[in-house]
Coordinates of C-alpha atoms and ligand atoms in Angstrom, one line a residue:
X17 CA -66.1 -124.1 -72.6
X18 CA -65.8 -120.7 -73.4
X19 CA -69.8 -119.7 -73.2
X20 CA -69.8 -121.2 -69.9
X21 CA -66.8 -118.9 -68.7
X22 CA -68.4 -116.1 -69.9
X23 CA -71.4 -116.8 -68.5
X24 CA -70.0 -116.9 -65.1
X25 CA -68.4 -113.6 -66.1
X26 CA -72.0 -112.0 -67.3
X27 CA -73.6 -113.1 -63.9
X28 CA -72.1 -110.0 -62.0
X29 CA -73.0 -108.0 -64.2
X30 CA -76.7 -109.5 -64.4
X31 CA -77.7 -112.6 -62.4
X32 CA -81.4 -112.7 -63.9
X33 CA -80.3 -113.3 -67.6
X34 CA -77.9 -115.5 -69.8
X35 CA -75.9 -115.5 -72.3
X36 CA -77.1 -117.9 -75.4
X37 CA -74.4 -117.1 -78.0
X38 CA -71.5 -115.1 -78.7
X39 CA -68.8 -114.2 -81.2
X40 CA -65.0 -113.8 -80.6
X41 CA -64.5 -110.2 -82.6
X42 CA -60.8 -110.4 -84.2
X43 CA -59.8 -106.9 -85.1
X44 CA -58.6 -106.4 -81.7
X45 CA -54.8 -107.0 -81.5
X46 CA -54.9 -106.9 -77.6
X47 CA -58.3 -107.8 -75.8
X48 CA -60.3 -110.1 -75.9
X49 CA -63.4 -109.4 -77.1
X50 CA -66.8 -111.0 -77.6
X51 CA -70.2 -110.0 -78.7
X52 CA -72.9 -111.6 -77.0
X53 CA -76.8 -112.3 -77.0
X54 CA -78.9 -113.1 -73.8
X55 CA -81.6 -114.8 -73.6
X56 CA -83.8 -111.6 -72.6
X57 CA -82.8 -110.7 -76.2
X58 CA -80.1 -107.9 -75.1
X59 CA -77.1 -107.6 -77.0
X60 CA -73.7 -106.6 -75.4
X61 CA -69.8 -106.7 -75.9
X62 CA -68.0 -108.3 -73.2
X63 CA -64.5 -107.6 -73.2
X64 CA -61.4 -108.8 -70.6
X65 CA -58.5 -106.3 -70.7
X66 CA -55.3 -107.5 -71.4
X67 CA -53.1 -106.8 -68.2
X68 CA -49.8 -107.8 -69.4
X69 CA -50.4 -104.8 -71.7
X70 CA -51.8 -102.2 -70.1
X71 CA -50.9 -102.0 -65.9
X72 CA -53.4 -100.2 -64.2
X73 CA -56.5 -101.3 -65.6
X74 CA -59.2 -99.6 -62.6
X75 CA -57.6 -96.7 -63.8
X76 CA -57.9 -97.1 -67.5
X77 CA -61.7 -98.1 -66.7
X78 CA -62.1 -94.9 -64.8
X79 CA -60.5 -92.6 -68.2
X80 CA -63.2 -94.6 -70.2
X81 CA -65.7 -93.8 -67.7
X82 CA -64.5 -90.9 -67.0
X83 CA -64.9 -89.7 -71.2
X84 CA -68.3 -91.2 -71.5
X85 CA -69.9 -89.6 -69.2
X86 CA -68.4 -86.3 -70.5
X87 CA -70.3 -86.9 -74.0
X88 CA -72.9 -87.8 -72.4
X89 CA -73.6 -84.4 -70.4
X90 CA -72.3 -82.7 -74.1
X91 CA -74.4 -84.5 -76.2
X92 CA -77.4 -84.3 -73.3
X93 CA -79.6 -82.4 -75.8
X94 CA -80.2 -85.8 -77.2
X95 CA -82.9 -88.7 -76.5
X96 CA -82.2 -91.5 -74.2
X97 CA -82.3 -93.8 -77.6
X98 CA -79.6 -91.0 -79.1
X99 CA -77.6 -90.6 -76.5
X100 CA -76.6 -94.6 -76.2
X101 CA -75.9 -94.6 -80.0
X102 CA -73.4 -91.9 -79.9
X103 CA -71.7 -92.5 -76.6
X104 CA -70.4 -95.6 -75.3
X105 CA -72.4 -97.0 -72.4
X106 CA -70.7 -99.2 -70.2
X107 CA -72.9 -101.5 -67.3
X108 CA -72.5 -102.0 -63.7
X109 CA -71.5 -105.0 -62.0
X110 CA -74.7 -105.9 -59.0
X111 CA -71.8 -104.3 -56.3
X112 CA -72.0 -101.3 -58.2
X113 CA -68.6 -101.4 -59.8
X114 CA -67.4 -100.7 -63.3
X115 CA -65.2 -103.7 -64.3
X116 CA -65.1 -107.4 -62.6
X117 CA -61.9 -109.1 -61.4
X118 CA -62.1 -112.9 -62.0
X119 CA -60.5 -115.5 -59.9
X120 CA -57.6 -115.9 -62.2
X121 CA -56.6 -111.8 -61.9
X122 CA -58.5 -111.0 -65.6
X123 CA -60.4 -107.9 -65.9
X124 CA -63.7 -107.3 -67.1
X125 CA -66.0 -104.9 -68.4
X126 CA -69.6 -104.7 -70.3
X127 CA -70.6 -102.4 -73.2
X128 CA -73.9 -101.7 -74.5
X129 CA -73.8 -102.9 -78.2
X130 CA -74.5 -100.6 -80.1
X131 CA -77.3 -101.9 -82.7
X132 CA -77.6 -100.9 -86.5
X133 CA -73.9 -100.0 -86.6
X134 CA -71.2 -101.3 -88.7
X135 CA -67.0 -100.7 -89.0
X136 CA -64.8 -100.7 -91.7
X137 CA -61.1 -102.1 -91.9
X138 CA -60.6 -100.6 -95.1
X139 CA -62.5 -97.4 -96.7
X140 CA -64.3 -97.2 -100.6
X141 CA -65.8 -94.2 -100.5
X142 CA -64.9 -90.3 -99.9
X143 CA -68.2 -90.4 -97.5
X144 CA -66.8 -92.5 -94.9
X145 CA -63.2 -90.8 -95.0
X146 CA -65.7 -87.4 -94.6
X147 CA -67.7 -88.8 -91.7
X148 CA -64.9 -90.2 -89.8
X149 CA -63.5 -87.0 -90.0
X150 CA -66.0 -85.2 -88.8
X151 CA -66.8 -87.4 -85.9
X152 CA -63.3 -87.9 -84.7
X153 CA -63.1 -83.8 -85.1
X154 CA -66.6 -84.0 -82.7
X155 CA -64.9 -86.5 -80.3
X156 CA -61.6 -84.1 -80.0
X157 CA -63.8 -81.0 -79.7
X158 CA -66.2 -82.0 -76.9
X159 CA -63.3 -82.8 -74.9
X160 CA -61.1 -80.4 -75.2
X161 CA -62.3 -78.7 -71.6
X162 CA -61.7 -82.0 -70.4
X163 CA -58.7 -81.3 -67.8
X164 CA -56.3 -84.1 -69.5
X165 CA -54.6 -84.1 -66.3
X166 CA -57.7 -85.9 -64.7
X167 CA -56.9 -88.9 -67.1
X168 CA -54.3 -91.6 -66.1
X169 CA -51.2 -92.2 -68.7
X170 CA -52.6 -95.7 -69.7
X171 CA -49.5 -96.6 -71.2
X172 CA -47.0 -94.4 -70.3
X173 CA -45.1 -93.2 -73.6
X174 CA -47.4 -94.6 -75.9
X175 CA -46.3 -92.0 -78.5
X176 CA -43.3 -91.2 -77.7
X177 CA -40.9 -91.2 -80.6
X178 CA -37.8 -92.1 -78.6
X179 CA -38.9 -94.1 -76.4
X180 CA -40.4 -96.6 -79.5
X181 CA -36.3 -96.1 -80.4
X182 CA -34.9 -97.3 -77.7
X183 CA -37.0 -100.1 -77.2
X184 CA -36.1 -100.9 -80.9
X185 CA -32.4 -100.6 -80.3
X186 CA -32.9 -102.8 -77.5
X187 CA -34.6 -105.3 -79.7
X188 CA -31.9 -105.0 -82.3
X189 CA -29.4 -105.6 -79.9
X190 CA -31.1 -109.1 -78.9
X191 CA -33.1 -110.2 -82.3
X192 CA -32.2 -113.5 -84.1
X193 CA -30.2 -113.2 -87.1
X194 CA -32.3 -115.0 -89.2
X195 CA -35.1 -111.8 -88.0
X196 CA -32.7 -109.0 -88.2
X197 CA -31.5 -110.8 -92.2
X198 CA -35.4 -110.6 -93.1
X199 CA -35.9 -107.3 -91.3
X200 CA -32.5 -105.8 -92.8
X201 CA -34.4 -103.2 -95.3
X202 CA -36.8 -102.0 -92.8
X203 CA -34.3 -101.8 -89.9
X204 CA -32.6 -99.2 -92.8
X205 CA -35.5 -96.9 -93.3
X206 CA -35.5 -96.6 -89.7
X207 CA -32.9 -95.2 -89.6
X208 CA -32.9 -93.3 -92.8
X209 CA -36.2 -91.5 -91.4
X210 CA -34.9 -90.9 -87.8
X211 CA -34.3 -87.2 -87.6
X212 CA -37.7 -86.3 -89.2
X213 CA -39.6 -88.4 -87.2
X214 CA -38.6 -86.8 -83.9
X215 CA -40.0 -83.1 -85.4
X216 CA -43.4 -83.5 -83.8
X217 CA -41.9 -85.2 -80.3
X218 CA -40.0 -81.7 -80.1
X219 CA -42.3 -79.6 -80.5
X220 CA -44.5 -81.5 -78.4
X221 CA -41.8 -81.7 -75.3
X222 CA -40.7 -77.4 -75.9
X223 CA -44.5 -76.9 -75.1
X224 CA -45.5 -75.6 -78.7
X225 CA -47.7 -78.1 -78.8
X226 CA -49.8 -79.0 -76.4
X227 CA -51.2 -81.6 -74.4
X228 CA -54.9 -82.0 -74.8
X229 CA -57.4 -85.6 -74.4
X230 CA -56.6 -87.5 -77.1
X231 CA -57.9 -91.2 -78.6
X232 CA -54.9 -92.4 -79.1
X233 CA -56.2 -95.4 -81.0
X234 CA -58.5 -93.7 -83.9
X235 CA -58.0 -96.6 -86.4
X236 CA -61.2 -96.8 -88.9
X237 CA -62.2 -100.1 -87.6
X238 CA -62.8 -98.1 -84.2
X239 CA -65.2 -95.7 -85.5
X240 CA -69.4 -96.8 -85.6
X241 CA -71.0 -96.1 -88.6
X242 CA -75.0 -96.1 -89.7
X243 CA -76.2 -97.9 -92.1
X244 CA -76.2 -94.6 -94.2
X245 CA -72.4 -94.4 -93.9
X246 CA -72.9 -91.7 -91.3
X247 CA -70.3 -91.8 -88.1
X248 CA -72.2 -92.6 -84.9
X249 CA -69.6 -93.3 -82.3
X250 CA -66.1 -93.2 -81.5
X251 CA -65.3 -96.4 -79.5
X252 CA -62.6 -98.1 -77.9
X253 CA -61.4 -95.4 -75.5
X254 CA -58.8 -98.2 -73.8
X255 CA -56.0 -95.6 -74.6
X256 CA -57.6 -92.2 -73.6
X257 CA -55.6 -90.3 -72.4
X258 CA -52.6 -87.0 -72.5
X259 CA -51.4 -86.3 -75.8
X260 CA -51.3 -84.2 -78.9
X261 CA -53.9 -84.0 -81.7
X262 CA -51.2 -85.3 -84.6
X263 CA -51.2 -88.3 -83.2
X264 CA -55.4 -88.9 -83.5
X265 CA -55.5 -86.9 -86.9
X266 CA -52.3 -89.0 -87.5
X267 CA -53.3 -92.7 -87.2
X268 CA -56.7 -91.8 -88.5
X269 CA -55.1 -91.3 -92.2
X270 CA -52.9 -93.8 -91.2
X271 CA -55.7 -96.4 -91.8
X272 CA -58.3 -94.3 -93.6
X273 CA -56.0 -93.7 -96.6
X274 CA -54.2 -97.2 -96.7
X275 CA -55.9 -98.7 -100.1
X276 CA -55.7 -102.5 -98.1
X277 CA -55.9 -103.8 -94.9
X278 CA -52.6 -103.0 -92.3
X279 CA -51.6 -106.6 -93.1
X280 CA -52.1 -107.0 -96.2
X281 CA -48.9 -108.9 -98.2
X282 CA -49.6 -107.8 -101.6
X283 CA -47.7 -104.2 -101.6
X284 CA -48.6 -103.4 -104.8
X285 CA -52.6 -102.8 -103.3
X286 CA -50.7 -100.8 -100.6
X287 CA -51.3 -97.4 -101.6
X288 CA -51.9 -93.7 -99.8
X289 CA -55.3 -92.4 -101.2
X290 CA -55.1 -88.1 -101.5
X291 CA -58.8 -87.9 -102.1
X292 CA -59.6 -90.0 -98.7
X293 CA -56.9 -88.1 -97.3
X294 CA -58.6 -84.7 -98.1
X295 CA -62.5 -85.8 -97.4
X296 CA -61.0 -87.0 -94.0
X297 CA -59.5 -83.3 -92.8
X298 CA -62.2 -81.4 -94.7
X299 CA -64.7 -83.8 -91.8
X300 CA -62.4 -82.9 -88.7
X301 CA -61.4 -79.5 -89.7
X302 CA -65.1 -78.8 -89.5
X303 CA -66.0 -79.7 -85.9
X304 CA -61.9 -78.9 -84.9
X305 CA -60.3 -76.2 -86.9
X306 CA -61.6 -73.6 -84.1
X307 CA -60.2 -75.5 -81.4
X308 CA -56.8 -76.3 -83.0
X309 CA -53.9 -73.2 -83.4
X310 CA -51.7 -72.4 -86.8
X311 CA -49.1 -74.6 -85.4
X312 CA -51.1 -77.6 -85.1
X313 CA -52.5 -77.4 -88.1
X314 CA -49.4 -76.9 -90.1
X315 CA -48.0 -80.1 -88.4
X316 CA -51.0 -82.0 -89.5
X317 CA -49.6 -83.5 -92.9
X318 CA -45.9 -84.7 -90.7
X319 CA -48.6 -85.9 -88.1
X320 CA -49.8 -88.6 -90.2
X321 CA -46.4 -89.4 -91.9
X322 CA -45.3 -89.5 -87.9
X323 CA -48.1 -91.9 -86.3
X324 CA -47.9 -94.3 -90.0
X325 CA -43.6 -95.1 -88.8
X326 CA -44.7 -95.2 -85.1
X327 CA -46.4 -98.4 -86.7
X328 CA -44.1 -99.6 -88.7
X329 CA -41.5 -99.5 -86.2
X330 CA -43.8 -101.0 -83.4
X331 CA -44.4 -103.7 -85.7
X332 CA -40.6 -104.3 -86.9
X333 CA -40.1 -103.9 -82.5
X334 CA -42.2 -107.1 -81.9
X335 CA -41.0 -109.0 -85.0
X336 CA -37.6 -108.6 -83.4
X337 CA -38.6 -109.7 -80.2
X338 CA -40.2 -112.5 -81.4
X339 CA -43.8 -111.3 -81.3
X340 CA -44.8 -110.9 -77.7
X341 CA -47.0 -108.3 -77.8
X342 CA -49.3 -107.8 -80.5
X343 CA -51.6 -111.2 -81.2
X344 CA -50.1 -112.9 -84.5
X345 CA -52.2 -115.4 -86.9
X346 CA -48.7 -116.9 -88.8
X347 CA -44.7 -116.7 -88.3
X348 CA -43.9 -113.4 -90.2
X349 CA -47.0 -111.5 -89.5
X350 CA -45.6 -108.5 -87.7
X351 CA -43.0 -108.1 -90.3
X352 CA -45.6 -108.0 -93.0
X353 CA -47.9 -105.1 -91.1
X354 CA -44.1 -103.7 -90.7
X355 CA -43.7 -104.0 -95.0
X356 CA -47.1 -102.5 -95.3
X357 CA -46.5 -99.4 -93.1
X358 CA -43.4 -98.3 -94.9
X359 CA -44.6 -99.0 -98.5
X360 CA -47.7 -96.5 -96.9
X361 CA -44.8 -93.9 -96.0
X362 CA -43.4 -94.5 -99.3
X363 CA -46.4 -93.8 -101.2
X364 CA -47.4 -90.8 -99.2
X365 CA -44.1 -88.9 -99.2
X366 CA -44.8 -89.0 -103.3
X367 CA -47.7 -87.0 -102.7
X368 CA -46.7 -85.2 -99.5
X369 CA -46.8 -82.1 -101.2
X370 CA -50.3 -81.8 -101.8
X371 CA -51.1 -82.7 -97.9
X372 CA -50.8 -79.3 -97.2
X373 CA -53.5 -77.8 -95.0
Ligands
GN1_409 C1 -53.5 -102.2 -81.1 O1 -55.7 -103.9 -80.1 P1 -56.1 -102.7 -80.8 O2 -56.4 -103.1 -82.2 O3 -57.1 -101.9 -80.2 C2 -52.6 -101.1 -80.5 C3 -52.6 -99.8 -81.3 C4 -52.3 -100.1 -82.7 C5 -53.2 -101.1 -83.3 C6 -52.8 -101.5 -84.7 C7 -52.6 -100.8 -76.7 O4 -54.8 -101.8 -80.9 O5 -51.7 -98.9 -80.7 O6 -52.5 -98.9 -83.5 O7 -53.1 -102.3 -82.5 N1 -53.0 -100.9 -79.1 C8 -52.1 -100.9 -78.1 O8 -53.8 -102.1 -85.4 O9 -50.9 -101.2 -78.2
MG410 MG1 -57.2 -100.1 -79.1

């Protein structure tokens, strides 16, 4: 039984309390993730790290730890009761260790749940497209004297234009044809898009750009909200690391503006919303436009376009390998996240023009 496993787990973390129920959270296309009640009336989320995914995970504990405690000393002004709202807490084991290793090789770590907060996987209202701005723009600021080089590459390449390429040419090389017949249209606008997709990458590897702490994960559903739709904390820091601020500003919009959930099948709901799209960089421009150079800035709007095909073309990757690597709920689900990033692309390029910043 599942509570009994986790139980076991919970135990090094705490050997004078139990857990009495839980809840498997399913946004997550890589952990596992569970929230869970003890019996002392404490509330946490237990999560095991996938390690088929990511290959060093001490290290990516450390970058999370690492980035907490940061925020912490930033945001020290605050109270106790503050403080553990806005920054992620994460618990000891009894040995005095950050994560657990089970018998079977699994990783695990403990997070302080943090109580009155709620996520979105879609946005209805210019206030929360404002206030994930703004806190993303915070979480981007307060680190930016963090020495990046301190952090681990978690996944080394994560962003990386061609290296998403060639692992795609290597999946085209070996899909089914029955997958590469359904994927034909998509495996076109890959291509079709190519040239402009590598602008950012450039400018990124000629040092124009440079490399600063970065999210690298900044969907909505990973941003805390109040009950007063105002941003409390920026979580899931699995993929802190190196990179370049396009890429947070980038897959921010990427899920702020979509009009319907990543997955969604129905294209015709799939639309890129300008007004979200503007609330969103009038929120980080405000804690980040002194922080961020012309250059950066003018590469904002491609940013977006850039992180939104990353997607797409992960997606259409896996679908071609036969999904093993993001989880799937049915047969075709990765080519349907794959149809709804490029009708997104499609529907921002209409309005790319008023993107400018
Ligand atoms: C994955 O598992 P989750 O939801 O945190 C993926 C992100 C994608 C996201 C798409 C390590 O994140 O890059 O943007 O799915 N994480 C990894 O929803 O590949
Ligand atoms: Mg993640």
């Amino acid at each position: 039984m599942i509570l009994n496993k986790l139980n076991s787990i919970y135990a090094y973390f705490n050997n004078n309390d139990e857990i009495i129920s839980f809840d498997q959270l399913a946004s997550g296309h890589i952990n596992d993730t569970y929230f869970i009640k003890t019996k002392q009336n404490s509330f946490f989320i237990l999560q095991q790290i996938n390690s088929g995914v990511f290959k060093d995970v001490p290290g990516l504990i450390n970058n999370k730890v690492l980035i907490s405690n940061h925020l912490k000393d930033k945001k020290k002004h605050l109270s106790p009761i503050e403080l553990k709202r806005r920054v992620l807490s994460f618990v000891k084991t009894l040995n005095g260790a950050n994560y657990h290793k089970d018998n079977d090789g699994n990783y695990w770590n403990l997070m302080i749940y943090i109580k009155g907060s709620i996520t979105y996987e879609t946005v209805s209202c210019e206030t929360v497209a404002y206030e994930g701005g703004k806190l993303m723009g915070d979480f981007l600021n307060l680190t930016s004297d963090f020495n990046p080089s301190n952090l681990i590459d978690v996944i080394p390449n994560f962003h990386d234009m061609s290296f998403r390429f060639n692992q795609f040419n290597e999946a085209l090389s070996k899909a089914s044809e029955d997958r590469l017949s359904k994927a034909n249209k998509y495996i076109k606008l890959v291509s079709d898009l190519k040239e402009e997709m590598h602008i950012i990458e450039n400018l990124k590897a000629s040092g124009d750009i440079k490399l600063r702490v970065t999210h690298n994960d900044t969907k909505i559903s990973n941003i805390l909200f109040d009950l007063d739709k105002k941003g409390l904390c920026v979580i899931d820091t699995d993929t802190v690391m190196p990179g370049i601020v396009h890429y947070d500003f980038g897959d921010a919009i990427r899920t702020i503006c979509n009009t319907a959930a990543e997955d969604e099948k129905d294209l015709s709901k799939v639309k890129f919303n300008i007004g979200y799209y503007d609330a969103y960089v009038q929120g980080f421009l405000k804690e980040m436009k002194p922080d961020l150079t012309a250059l950066e800035i003018e590469y904002l709007p491609l940013g977006a376009k850039t992180m939104i095909f990353i997607m797409g073309l992960r997606f259409l990757t896996d679908y071609l390998n036969n999904d093993t690597y993001y989880k799937t709920s049915y047969l075709e689900h990765n080519l349907d996240r794959c149809k709804n990033q490029f009708k997104l692309i499609e529907s921002l390029t209409e309005q790319f023009n008023k993107m400018k910043i």
